[in-house]
Coordinates of C-alpha atoms and ligand atoms in Angstrom, one line a residue:
M75 CA -126.9 167.1 -95.0
G76 CA -129.8 169.5 -94.0
E77 CA -133.1 170.5 -95.7
P78 CA -133.0 170.6 -99.5
A79 CA -132.6 174.3 -100.6
V80 CA -133.8 173.5 -104.2
A81 CA -137.2 172.0 -104.8
L82 CA -137.7 169.3 -107.4
T83 CA -140.9 169.9 -109.4
R84 CA -140.6 167.5 -112.3
S85 CA -137.8 165.0 -112.1
C86 CA -136.5 163.3 -115.3
P87 CA -132.9 162.2 -114.6
G88 CA -133.1 159.5 -117.4
S89 CA -133.5 162.0 -120.2
F90 CA -130.7 164.1 -118.8
A91 CA -128.4 161.2 -118.5
R92 CA -129.1 160.1 -122.1
A93 CA -128.4 163.7 -123.3
W94 CA -125.2 163.7 -121.3
A95 CA -124.1 160.3 -122.7
K96 CA -124.7 161.5 -126.2
A97 CA -122.7 164.6 -125.5
V98 CA -119.6 162.8 -124.2
S99 CA -119.5 159.7 -126.4
G100 CA -116.9 160.1 -129.0
T101 CA -114.8 162.5 -127.1
S102 CA -112.5 159.8 -126.0
Y103 CA -112.2 156.0 -126.2
L104 CA -114.6 154.5 -123.6
P105 CA -114.2 150.9 -122.6
M106 CA -117.9 150.3 -122.1
T107 CA -121.2 150.0 -124.0
Q108 CA -123.6 152.9 -124.5
A109 CA -126.0 151.3 -122.0
Q110 CA -123.2 151.0 -119.4
L111 CA -122.3 154.7 -120.1
E112 CA -125.9 155.8 -119.6
A113 CA -126.2 153.8 -116.4
L114 CA -123.1 155.4 -115.0
L115 CA -124.2 158.9 -116.0
Q116 CA -127.6 158.2 -114.6
R117 CA -126.0 157.5 -111.2
L118 CA -123.9 160.7 -111.5
T119 CA -127.0 162.7 -112.5
E120 CA -128.6 161.6 -109.3
Q121 CA -125.6 162.7 -107.3
L122 CA -125.6 166.1 -109.1
A123 CA -129.2 166.5 -108.2
V124 CA -128.4 165.8 -104.6
A125 CA -125.6 168.3 -104.8
L126 CA -127.8 171.0 -106.2
Q127 CA -130.3 170.5 -103.3
A128 CA -128.0 169.8 -100.4
E129 CA -127.9 172.4 -97.6
P130 CA -125.3 173.5 -96.9
F131 CA -123.7 173.2 -100.3
D132 CA -121.4 170.1 -100.4
L133 CA -118.3 170.6 -102.5
R134 CA -117.3 166.9 -102.2
I135 CA -120.2 165.7 -104.3
G136 CA -119.3 167.7 -107.5
Q137 CA -115.6 166.8 -107.0
Q138 CA -116.6 163.1 -106.6
V139 CA -118.6 163.3 -109.9
G140 CA -115.6 164.9 -111.7
A141 CA -113.3 162.1 -110.4
E142 CA -115.7 159.4 -111.4
L143 CA -115.9 160.7 -114.9
V144 CA -112.1 160.5 -115.2
A145 CA -112.1 157.0 -113.6
A146 CA -114.6 156.0 -116.4
H147 CA -112.1 157.3 -119.0
I148 CA -114.2 160.3 -119.9
A149 CA -111.0 162.1 -119.5
S150 CA -110.4 164.5 -122.4
A151 CA -110.7 168.3 -122.4
E152 CA -113.6 167.9 -124.8
G153 CA -115.3 165.4 -122.6
L154 CA -115.2 167.9 -119.7
G155 CA -116.3 170.8 -121.9
R156 CA -119.3 168.9 -123.1
T157 CA -120.2 167.8 -119.6
I158 CA -120.1 171.4 -118.3
E159 CA -122.2 172.5 -121.2
V160 CA -124.8 169.8 -120.9
I161 CA -125.1 170.3 -117.1
Q162 CA -125.4 174.0 -117.5
L163 CA -127.9 173.9 -120.2
R164 CA -130.1 171.0 -119.2
L165 CA -129.6 169.8 -115.7
V166 CA -131.9 172.3 -114.0
R167 CA -134.4 172.0 -116.7
D168 CA -134.5 168.3 -117.1
L169 CA -134.7 167.7 -113.4
G170 CA -137.3 170.4 -113.0
L171 CA -135.5 172.2 -110.2
V172 CA -136.8 175.4 -108.7
A173 CA -134.9 177.7 -106.3
D174 CA -133.9 181.2 -105.8
D175 CA -130.2 180.6 -105.8
V176 CA -130.2 177.8 -108.4
E177 CA -127.9 179.7 -110.7
D178 CA -125.5 180.4 -107.9
R179 CA -125.5 176.7 -106.9
M180 CA -125.2 175.6 -110.5
A181 CA -122.1 177.8 -110.9
R182 CA -120.5 176.3 -107.7
L183 CA -121.5 172.8 -108.8
L184 CA -119.8 173.2 -112.2
A185 CA -116.7 174.6 -110.5
T186 CA -116.5 171.6 -108.1
V187 CA -117.1 169.1 -110.9
A188 CA -114.3 170.7 -112.9
T189 CA -112.0 170.8 -109.9
G190 CA -112.6 167.1 -109.1
Y191 CA -112.2 166.3 -112.7
A192 CA -108.9 168.2 -113.0
R193 CA -107.5 166.7 -109.8
A194 CA -108.4 163.2 -110.8
L195 CA -106.9 163.8 -114.2
R196 CA -103.7 165.1 -112.6
D197 CA -103.6 162.1 -110.2
R198 CA -104.2 159.7 -112.9
T199 CA -101.4 161.2 -115.0
L200 CA -99.1 161.1 -112.0
D201 CA -100.1 157.5 -111.4
E202 CA -99.5 156.6 -115.0
Q203 CA -96.1 158.2 -114.9
E204 CA -95.2 156.5 -111.7
S205 CA -96.4 153.1 -113.0
I206 CA -94.5 153.7 -116.3
R207 CA -91.4 154.6 -114.3
R208 CA -91.9 151.5 -112.1
A209 CA -92.5 149.3 -115.1
A210 CA -89.3 150.6 -116.7
M211 CA -87.3 149.9 -113.6
V212 CA -88.7 146.4 -113.3
A213 CA -88.0 145.8 -117.0
R214 CA -84.5 147.0 -116.6
A215 CA -83.8 144.9 -113.6
Q216 CA -85.2 141.9 -115.4
A217 CA -83.1 142.6 -118.5
E218 CA -80.0 143.0 -116.3
R219 CA -80.7 139.7 -114.5
A220 CA -81.2 138.0 -117.9
L221 CA -78.0 139.4 -119.2
R222 CA -76.1 138.3 -116.0
D223 CA -77.6 134.9 -116.3
S224 CA -76.7 134.5 -119.9
E225 CA -73.2 135.9 -119.3
A226 CA -72.7 133.4 -116.6
R227 CA -74.1 130.6 -118.8
F228 CA -71.9 131.7 -121.6
R229 CA -68.9 131.9 -119.4
Y230 CA -69.6 128.4 -118.1
Q231 CA -70.0 127.0 -121.6
A232 CA -66.8 128.7 -122.7
T233 CA -64.8 127.3 -119.8
H234 CA -66.2 123.8 -119.5
D235 CA -66.1 120.7 -121.6
P236 CA -69.6 119.8 -122.8
L237 CA -69.0 116.0 -122.7
T238 CA -67.6 115.5 -119.2
D239 CA -68.5 118.9 -117.7
L240 CA -65.0 119.2 -116.5
P241 CA -63.2 122.6 -116.8
N242 CA -61.6 122.9 -120.3
R243 CA -58.3 124.1 -121.5
T244 CA -59.3 127.8 -121.2
L245 CA -60.2 127.5 -117.5
F246 CA -57.2 125.3 -116.8
T247 CA -54.9 127.8 -118.4
E248 CA -56.4 130.7 -116.4
R249 CA -56.0 128.8 -113.2
L250 CA -52.4 127.7 -114.1
S251 CA -51.5 131.3 -114.9
A252 CA -53.0 132.5 -111.7
A253 CA -51.1 129.9 -109.7
L254 CA -47.8 130.9 -111.4
N255 CA -48.4 134.6 -111.0
E256 CA -49.5 134.4 -107.4
P257 CA -47.2 132.0 -105.7
G258 CA -47.7 131.8 -102.1
R259 CA -51.4 131.2 -102.3
G260 CA -50.4 127.7 -101.3
G261 CA -46.8 126.4 -101.5
D262 CA -44.3 128.2 -103.8
R263 CA -44.2 125.3 -106.2
V264 CA -46.7 124.2 -108.8
G265 CA -47.3 120.7 -110.2
V266 CA -49.0 119.6 -113.3
C267 CA -50.0 116.0 -114.2
F268 CA -50.6 115.6 -117.9
L269 CA -52.7 112.4 -118.3
D270 CA -53.5 110.5 -121.5
L271 CA -55.3 107.2 -121.7
D272 CA -53.3 104.3 -123.3
R273 CA -54.7 102.9 -126.5
F274 CA -57.9 104.8 -126.2
K275 CA -58.2 104.6 -130.0
V276 CA -58.7 100.9 -129.7
V277 CA -61.8 101.4 -127.6
N278 CA -63.2 103.9 -130.1
D279 CA -62.4 101.6 -133.1
A280 CA -63.6 98.4 -131.6
L281 CA -66.7 99.6 -129.6
G282 CA -67.6 102.8 -131.3
H283 CA -67.4 106.5 -130.4
Q284 CA -70.4 106.4 -128.1
V285 CA -68.7 103.9 -125.8
G286 CA -65.5 105.9 -126.1
D287 CA -67.4 109.0 -125.0
S288 CA -69.0 107.2 -122.1
L289 CA -65.6 105.9 -121.0
L290 CA -64.3 109.5 -121.0
V291 CA -67.2 110.6 -118.9
W292 CA -66.4 107.7 -116.5
V293 CA -62.7 108.6 -116.3
A294 CA -63.7 112.3 -115.7
Q295 CA -66.0 111.3 -112.8
R296 CA -63.4 109.0 -111.2
L297 CA -60.7 111.6 -111.4
R298 CA -62.9 114.3 -110.0
R299 CA -63.9 112.0 -107.1
V300 CA -60.5 110.8 -106.1
L301 CA -58.6 114.1 -106.6
G302 CA -60.8 116.2 -104.4
D303 CA -60.0 119.8 -104.6
H304 CA -57.3 119.6 -107.3
L305 CA -58.4 121.1 -110.5
V306 CA -59.0 118.3 -113.1
A307 CA -59.6 119.5 -116.6
R308 CA -60.1 117.9 -120.0
L309 CA -57.9 119.3 -122.7
G310 CA -59.5 117.4 -125.5
G311 CA -59.6 113.8 -126.8
D312 CA -58.4 111.5 -124.1
E313 CA -56.1 114.1 -122.5
F314 CA -56.7 115.2 -119.0
V315 CA -54.7 117.5 -116.8
I316 CA -54.5 117.9 -113.1
L317 CA -53.2 121.1 -111.5
V318 CA -51.6 120.8 -108.1
E319 CA -51.5 124.3 -106.8
R320 CA -50.2 123.7 -103.3
A321 CA -47.2 121.5 -103.9
D322 CA -44.5 121.5 -101.3
C323 CA -42.3 119.0 -103.0
T324 CA -42.2 116.6 -106.0
E325 CA -43.5 113.7 -103.9
D326 CA -46.8 115.6 -103.4
V327 CA -47.4 115.7 -107.1
V328 CA -46.2 112.1 -107.6
R329 CA -48.8 111.0 -105.1
V330 CA -51.5 112.8 -107.0
A331 CA -50.4 111.1 -110.2
E332 CA -50.4 107.7 -108.6
T333 CA -53.9 108.3 -107.2
A334 CA -55.1 109.2 -110.7
L335 CA -53.4 106.2 -112.3
A336 CA -55.0 103.9 -109.7
A337 CA -58.4 105.4 -110.2
V338 CA -58.3 105.1 -114.0
S339 CA -57.1 101.5 -114.0
E340 CA -60.1 100.2 -112.0
P341 CA -62.4 98.2 -114.2
A342 CA -65.1 100.5 -115.7
L343 CA -68.6 99.3 -116.5
V344 CA -69.5 101.5 -119.5
D345 CA -72.6 101.0 -121.7
G346 CA -72.7 97.3 -120.7
H347 CA -69.0 96.7 -121.4
E348 CA -66.5 96.0 -118.7
L349 CA -63.4 97.9 -119.8
T350 CA -60.0 98.0 -118.2
V351 CA -57.9 101.0 -119.3
S352 CA -54.6 102.4 -118.2
A353 CA -53.2 105.8 -118.5
S354 CA -49.8 107.5 -118.8
I355 CA -48.9 110.7 -116.9
G356 CA -46.2 113.3 -117.5
I357 CA -45.4 115.1 -114.3
V358 CA -43.8 118.6 -114.0
E359 CA -43.2 120.0 -110.6
R360 CA -41.2 123.2 -110.2
P361 CA -41.1 126.6 -108.4
A362 CA -43.9 128.8 -109.6
A363 CA -41.7 131.8 -110.1
G364 CA -40.1 132.2 -113.5
T365 CA -42.3 129.7 -115.4
S366 CA -44.8 130.4 -118.0
P367 CA -47.9 128.2 -118.6
G368 CA -46.9 127.4 -122.1
E369 CA -43.4 126.3 -121.0
L370 CA -44.8 124.2 -118.3
M371 CA -47.4 122.5 -120.5
R372 CA -44.8 121.8 -123.2
A373 CA -42.6 120.1 -120.6
A374 CA -45.6 118.1 -119.3
N375 CA -46.4 117.0 -122.8
S376 CA -42.8 115.8 -123.5
T377 CA -42.8 114.0 -120.2
L378 CA -46.0 112.3 -121.1
H379 CA -44.4 111.0 -124.2
W380 CA -41.6 109.5 -122.2
A381 CA -44.1 107.6 -120.1
K382 CA -45.8 106.4 -123.3
A383 CA -42.5 105.4 -124.9
A384 CA -41.6 103.4 -121.8
G385 CA -44.7 101.3 -122.3
G386 CA -47.5 103.4 -120.8
A387 CA -49.5 102.7 -117.6
R388 CA -47.0 104.8 -115.6
W389 CA -45.9 108.3 -114.7
S390 CA -42.7 110.0 -115.8
L391 CA -41.1 112.9 -114.1
F392 CA -39.7 115.8 -116.1
D393 CA -35.9 115.8 -116.5
A394 CA -34.3 119.0 -117.8
D395 CA -31.2 117.2 -119.1
R396 CA -33.1 114.6 -121.0
N397 CA -35.4 117.4 -122.4
R398 CA -32.3 119.4 -123.6
R399 CA -31.0 116.3 -125.3
E400 CA -34.3 115.6 -127.0
L401 CA -34.6 119.3 -128.1
A402 CA -31.1 119.0 -129.6
R403 CA -32.1 115.9 -131.5
Y404 CA -35.2 117.6 -132.7
A405 CA -33.3 120.6 -133.9
L406 CA -30.9 118.2 -135.7
S407 CA -33.7 116.4 -137.5
A408 CA -35.4 119.7 -138.4
A409 CA -32.1 120.8 -140.0
I410 CA -31.9 117.8 -142.3
P411 CA -33.9 119.3 -145.3
G412 CA -31.9 122.5 -145.2
A413 CA -28.7 120.6 -145.0
L414 CA -29.7 118.5 -148.0
E415 CA -30.3 121.7 -150.0
R416 CA -27.0 123.2 -148.9
G417 CA -25.1 120.0 -149.8
E418 CA -23.8 119.3 -146.3
F419 CA -24.1 115.5 -146.7
F420 CA -21.4 113.5 -148.4
L421 CA -20.5 109.9 -148.9
D422 CA -17.5 107.9 -147.7
Y423 CA -16.9 104.4 -149.2
Q424 CA -15.6 101.4 -147.4
P425 CA -14.1 98.4 -149.3
L426 CA -15.7 95.0 -149.5
T427 CA -12.8 92.8 -150.2
S428 CA -12.7 89.2 -151.5
L429 CA -11.2 86.9 -148.9
R430 CA -10.2 84.5 -151.5
D431 CA -7.9 86.7 -153.6
G432 CA -8.0 90.2 -152.0
T433 CA -9.9 91.8 -155.0
L434 CA -11.9 94.9 -154.3
L435 CA -15.4 93.5 -155.0
G436 CA -17.4 96.5 -153.9
V437 CA -17.7 99.5 -151.6
E438 CA -20.3 100.4 -149.1
A439 CA -21.6 104.0 -149.3
L440 CA -21.7 105.5 -145.8
V441 CA -23.3 108.9 -145.4
R442 CA -21.8 111.7 -143.3
W443 CA -23.0 115.2 -142.5
R444 CA -20.6 118.1 -142.5
H445 CA -22.6 120.1 -139.9
P446 CA -21.6 123.8 -139.9
E447 CA -21.4 123.9 -136.0
L448 CA -21.1 120.3 -134.9
G449 CA -18.4 119.2 -137.4
V450 CA -18.6 115.9 -139.3
L451 CA -21.4 113.8 -137.9
R452 CA -21.5 110.0 -138.2
P453 CA -24.8 108.4 -139.4
D454 CA -25.5 106.9 -136.0
S455 CA -26.3 110.5 -134.8
F456 CA -28.9 111.3 -137.4
I457 CA -30.1 108.3 -139.4
G458 CA -32.3 107.2 -136.5
L459 CA -33.9 110.6 -136.4
A460 CA -34.4 110.8 -140.1
E461 CA -36.1 107.4 -139.9
E462 CA -38.4 108.5 -137.1
T463 CA -39.4 111.7 -138.9
G464 CA -39.6 110.1 -142.4
L465 CA -36.9 112.5 -143.7
I466 CA -34.9 109.3 -144.4
V467 CA -36.9 109.0 -147.7
Q468 CA -35.4 112.3 -148.9
L469 CA -32.0 111.7 -147.5
G470 CA -31.8 108.0 -148.6
G471 CA -32.9 109.1 -152.1
W472 CA -30.1 111.5 -152.2
V473 CA -27.6 108.8 -151.0
L474 CA -28.8 106.4 -153.6
A475 CA -28.6 108.9 -156.5
E476 CA -25.1 110.2 -155.4
A477 CA -23.7 106.6 -154.9
C478 CA -25.0 105.5 -158.4
R479 CA -23.6 108.7 -160.0
E480 CA -20.1 108.2 -158.5
A481 CA -19.9 104.5 -158.9
E482 CA -20.7 104.7 -162.7
S483 CA -17.5 106.8 -163.1
W484 CA -15.3 104.1 -161.6
A485 CA -15.7 101.7 -164.5
A486 CA -13.4 103.6 -166.9
G487 CA -14.3 101.2 -169.7
R488 CA -13.4 98.1 -167.7
D489 CA -15.7 95.4 -166.4
D490 CA -13.9 94.8 -163.1
A491 CA -15.1 98.0 -161.4
P492 CA -16.5 97.4 -157.8
F493 CA -20.2 97.5 -157.1
V494 CA -21.6 100.1 -154.8
S495 CA -23.6 98.9 -151.8
V496 CA -26.2 101.4 -150.5
N497 CA -28.1 101.1 -147.2
L498 CA -31.9 101.3 -147.5
A499 CA -34.1 102.2 -144.5
V500 CA -37.3 100.3 -143.9
R501 CA -39.4 103.3 -145.0
Q502 CA -37.6 103.5 -148.3
V503 CA -38.3 99.8 -148.9
R504 CA -41.9 100.3 -148.1
R505 CA -42.4 103.2 -150.4
P506 CA -44.5 102.2 -153.5
G507 CA -42.2 104.1 -155.9
L508 CA -39.0 102.2 -155.0
V509 CA -38.7 100.2 -158.2
Q510 CA -39.3 103.2 -160.5
E511 CA -36.9 105.3 -158.5
V512 CA -34.1 102.7 -158.9
R513 CA -34.9 102.0 -162.5
A514 CA -34.9 105.7 -163.3
L515 CA -31.6 106.2 -161.5
L516 CA -29.9 103.3 -163.3
G517 CA -31.2 104.7 -166.6
R518 CA -30.0 108.2 -165.8
T519 CA -26.5 107.4 -164.5
G520 CA -25.9 104.4 -166.8
L521 CA -24.8 102.2 -163.9
P522 CA -25.4 98.6 -164.7
P523 CA -27.8 96.9 -162.3
E524 CA -25.2 94.3 -161.2
R525 CA -23.0 97.1 -159.9
L526 CA -25.7 98.2 -157.4
Q527 CA -26.3 96.4 -154.1
L528 CA -29.1 97.4 -151.7
E529 CA -28.5 96.7 -148.0
I530 CA -31.6 95.9 -146.0
T531 CA -31.6 95.1 -142.4
E532 CA -33.1 91.8 -141.1
S533 CA -35.8 93.7 -139.3
T534 CA -36.8 95.4 -142.5
M535 CA -37.1 92.0 -144.2
M536 CA -39.1 90.6 -141.3
S537 CA -41.5 93.5 -140.9
T538 CA -41.9 93.8 -144.7
V539 CA -45.3 92.7 -146.0
E540 CA -46.1 91.3 -149.4
E541 CA -45.9 94.4 -151.6
P542 CA -42.3 95.5 -150.8
V543 CA -41.0 92.0 -151.1
R544 CA -42.4 92.0 -154.6
A545 CA -40.6 95.3 -155.3
L546 CA -37.3 93.8 -154.1
R547 CA -37.9 90.7 -156.3
V548 CA -38.4 93.0 -159.4
L549 CA -35.2 94.7 -158.6
A550 CA -33.4 91.4 -158.1
D551 CA -34.7 90.2 -161.4
L552 CA -33.3 93.3 -163.0
G553 CA -29.9 92.2 -161.7
V554 CA -29.6 94.5 -158.6
R555 CA -27.9 92.7 -155.7
I556 CA -29.9 92.5 -152.4
A557 CA -27.9 92.0 -149.1
I558 CA -29.1 91.5 -145.6
D559 CA -27.1 93.9 -143.4
D560 CA -26.0 93.2 -139.8
F561 CA -27.2 89.6 -140.1
G562 CA -27.5 87.9 -136.7
T563 CA -28.6 90.9 -134.8
G564 CA -32.3 90.3 -135.6
Y565 CA -34.5 87.3 -135.6
C566 CA -34.2 86.4 -139.2
N567 CA -33.7 82.7 -139.9
L568 CA -32.1 81.2 -142.9
A569 CA -35.0 79.1 -143.9
Y570 CA -37.1 82.3 -144.2
L571 CA -34.5 83.8 -146.5
R572 CA -34.9 80.9 -149.0
D573 CA -38.1 82.5 -150.3
L574 CA -36.7 86.1 -150.5
P575 CA -34.9 87.7 -153.3
V576 CA -31.6 88.0 -151.4
T577 CA -28.1 87.4 -152.8
E578 CA -25.8 88.2 -149.9
L579 CA -25.6 88.1 -146.1
K580 CA -23.5 90.6 -144.3
V581 CA -22.7 89.1 -140.9
A582 CA -22.8 91.6 -138.1
G583 CA -19.5 92.7 -136.6
E584 CA -20.5 91.3 -133.1
F585 CA -20.1 87.7 -134.5
V586 CA -16.8 88.5 -136.1
A587 CA -15.5 90.1 -132.9
G588 CA -15.2 86.6 -131.3
L589 CA -12.6 85.7 -133.8
R590 CA -10.2 88.3 -132.5
A591 CA -9.3 86.2 -129.5
P592 CA -6.6 83.6 -130.0
A593 CA -7.8 80.5 -131.9
T594 CA -6.9 78.5 -128.8
D595 CA -9.6 80.2 -126.7
P596 CA -12.6 77.9 -126.4
A597 CA -15.2 80.7 -126.7
S598 CA -13.5 81.9 -129.8
R599 CA -13.5 78.4 -131.3
T600 CA -17.2 78.1 -130.6
D601 CA -17.8 81.4 -132.4
E602 CA -15.8 80.1 -135.3
R603 CA -17.8 76.9 -135.5
I604 CA -21.1 78.9 -135.4
L605 CA -19.9 81.2 -138.2
G606 CA -18.7 78.2 -140.1
S607 CA -22.1 76.5 -140.1
L608 CA -23.7 79.8 -140.9
V609 CA -21.5 80.1 -144.0
S610 CA -22.2 76.6 -145.2
L611 CA -26.0 77.1 -144.7
A612 CA -25.8 80.4 -146.6
H613 CA -23.9 78.7 -149.4
A614 CA -26.5 76.0 -149.5
L615 CA -29.0 78.7 -150.1
D616 CA -26.9 80.3 -152.8
L617 CA -26.0 83.3 -150.7
T618 CA -22.6 84.8 -150.5
V619 CA -21.3 85.9 -147.1
T620 CA -19.5 89.1 -146.2
A621 CA -18.1 89.5 -142.7
E622 CA -18.3 93.0 -141.2
G623 CA -16.0 94.5 -138.6
V624 CA -12.9 92.6 -139.7
E625 CA -10.1 94.5 -137.8
T626 CA -7.1 92.2 -137.9
A627 CA -5.3 90.0 -140.4
D628 CA -5.8 87.0 -138.1
Q629 CA -9.6 87.5 -138.2
A630 CA -9.5 87.8 -142.0
E631 CA -7.5 84.5 -142.2
R632 CA -9.8 82.6 -140.0
L633 CA -12.8 83.9 -141.9
R634 CA -11.2 82.8 -145.2
T635 CA -10.6 79.3 -143.8
I636 CA -14.2 79.0 -142.7
G637 CA -15.2 79.8 -146.3
C638 CA -16.5 83.3 -145.9
D639 CA -16.6 85.1 -149.2
A640 CA -15.7 88.7 -148.4
G641 CA -14.7 90.9 -145.6
Q642 CA -15.3 94.6 -144.6
G643 CA -13.5 96.4 -141.8
W644 CA -10.6 98.4 -140.8
H645 CA -8.2 95.6 -141.8
F646 CA -9.2 96.2 -145.4
G647 CA -9.7 99.9 -145.2
R648 CA -11.7 102.5 -143.3
P649 CA -14.5 104.4 -144.9
A650 CA -12.9 107.0 -147.2
P651 CA -13.8 109.6 -149.9
A652 CA -14.4 108.2 -153.4
D653 CA -11.1 109.6 -154.7
Q654 CA -9.1 107.5 -152.2
I655 CA -11.0 104.4 -153.3
L656 CA -10.3 105.3 -156.9
A657 CA -6.6 105.8 -156.2
R658 CA -6.5 102.3 -154.6
L659 CA -8.3 100.9 -157.6
A660 CA -5.9 102.5 -160.0
R661 CA -2.9 101.2 -158.0
A662 CA -4.4 97.7 -157.9
R663 CA -5.1 97.8 -161.6
R664 CA -1.5 98.9 -162.3
A665 CA -0.1 96.2 -160.0
G666 CA -2.1 93.1 -160.9
G667 CA -4.5 94.1 -163.5
Q668 CA -7.2 92.3 -161.5
G669 CA -8.5 95.0 -159.2
K670 CA -6.5 93.6 -156.3
I671 CA -5.9 96.4 -153.9
A672 CA -2.9 96.8 -151.6
L673 CA -3.8 97.1 -148.0
D674 CA -2.7 100.2 -146.0
Ligands
C2E835 P1 -23.5 99.5 -141.5 O1 -24.3 99.5 -142.7 O2 -23.4 98.2 -140.7 O3 -22.1 100.1 -141.8 C1 -21.0 99.6 -141.3 C2 -20.6 100.5 -140.1 O4 -19.5 99.8 -139.5 C3 -20.0 101.8 -140.6 O5 -20.3 102.8 -139.6 C4 -18.5 101.6 -140.6 O6 -17.7 102.7 -140.4 C5 -18.3 100.6 -139.4 N1 -17.1 99.8 -139.5 C6 -16.5 99.4 -140.7 N2 -15.5 98.7 -140.4 C7 -15.4 98.5 -139.0 C8 -14.5 97.8 -138.1 O7 -13.6 97.2 -138.5 N3 -14.7 97.9 -136.8 C9 -15.8 98.7 -136.4 N4 -15.9 98.7 -135.0 N5 -16.6 99.3 -137.2 C10 -16.4 99.3 -138.5 P2 -21.0 104.1 -139.9 O8 -20.4 104.7 -141.2 O9 -20.9 104.9 -138.7 O10 -22.4 103.7 -140.2 C11 -23.2 103.2 -139.2 C12 -24.5 102.8 -139.7 O11 -25.3 103.8 -140.3 C13 -24.4 101.8 -140.9 O12 -24.1 100.5 -140.5 C14 -25.7 101.9 -141.5 O13 -26.7 101.1 -140.8 C15 -26.1 103.3 -141.3 N6 -25.9 104.1 -142.5 C16 -24.8 104.6 -143.0 N7 -25.1 105.3 -144.2 C17 -26.4 105.1 -144.4 C18 -27.3 105.5 -145.4 O14 -27.0 106.1 -146.4 N8 -28.6 105.1 -145.3 C19 -29.1 104.4 -144.2 N9 -30.4 104.1 -144.2 N10 -28.3 104.0 -143.3 C20 -27.0 104.4 -143.3
MG836 MG1 -24.6 98.6 -144.2
MG837 MG1 -23.7 96.5 -141.5

């Protein structure tokens, strides 16, 4: 910078700066105190003074002042206007400047201040826009990341079991579907091991759910550790499943199942308890093509039940034939209620004949099912099913009612009519309403209680607790006869029967079968002696004895000699519809008047 072109006569930058500060304050929000503002403008005033005097004229100073004003947030159009005004009116005067070209210099100075101001303002706006753009980008990236993170977290939660952290049913099903749809990723076959802990409920009940949960976590960890890269998932409860994606043959999957069983059966130290558990596994292994996940899992589940039914602590392998048989059984049991409604069941009756004089003492009601597709079905093919499913209560109720209804009509005003013997399943005996049901039936049909006999198996008697025995006693007190069916096939002993309300023993056909051999055969003689002592013991207990499965006249004669009271079997008559029984009864009444029936 050269010699000053403008001379300073009386310098008073302070009063100018104050006037300037007064002019601009209030034109925009200033983040500083009045004193700070004055100090700033004081400094800028000194620069303006320098600019006015500099030789040659230096544009940069005015521009610098303009820029500093903007930087100090004096950045509105009004702020600039007032600044220009105050400089124009007061600067030269307040600073006491004297020069020929002061007006010219002032004009240039104002122009440079305005230019600097405008540029700074533009730059600041650009900067602001840029930083807003950048902030928006950063915010968007953060939001996207947060979304991705939460999606991943959500997906993890939706596909994993919170207790064991194993994949859950959803993820397992996804992987299984993928394995079935993309065979060839490994082998062409897929294997599934459906694992369920044996008696896990006992752990929960005895030690509490917390220990149960810890045991599940332990099992999950063990399975994951020993099964390496096979997918192990928890389906819920104590059910786990292992997916064997690269199976070459059944043995591959069986090996996986054996490894899993061995791992689970190692003693576990859980919450201070040493627990030993076992598991059962249903294995399905088949070509991936043509199988759906649902079908495969249903097969695995059925197979698991085979392993459980065989005693647990083992694996079972799916067997299509067995599965078909079970499905057929299931279909049959599911059809029972409809069949009852449509009246597809009917009763045959089989004579129970006195061995002493050949009288028809009673008849056993035996249920049959006239199945629309399968023909007439014997009870052995559906009674077991009905017992398992509980449908026996409905079916047995129908049999009881039907038998009472028909039997009542046989009396025809005489008192030598045969009694009707009805088989009762264990569930029927255990039902609390049995006494009321029988009482109501007798009342409704008018059948005297003495003409009803209930057949109960030994095992029913043995497994029956206090309450049902009381019900049988009430019925016996009413006059209803109670018989033990198939005696000798269970574990009932005669001494036990002494305390039960039983009136008759029906000795199982197996014991009577021995009497079919010639009486000279030593084994046959032994059977006869056993039967003989059984009969005397029964008589000592005031029980009558009916022999089942009597097929020949010789058997009947030997049983009579032993002292057996009655016989049932083909020798006396096969199970037949009620009208045939009635016809026999009528024939016997005509012939002897004592209900004696002629044999076929
Ligand atoms: P059960 O009560 O021991 O009935 C006797 C079974 O032996 C009958 O078979 C009968 O046909 C058969 N039988 C009769 N005489 C002879 C013979 O001389 N030789 C041979 N080998 N067998 C003979 P069914 O009718 O097939 O009944 C089988 C079983 O089904 C019955 O055995 C009984 O336990 C059960 N049952 C039948 N009806 C009912 C019912 O309404 N309710 C319940 N809960 N079970 C029933
Ligand atoms: Mg029976
Ligand atoms: Mg029997």
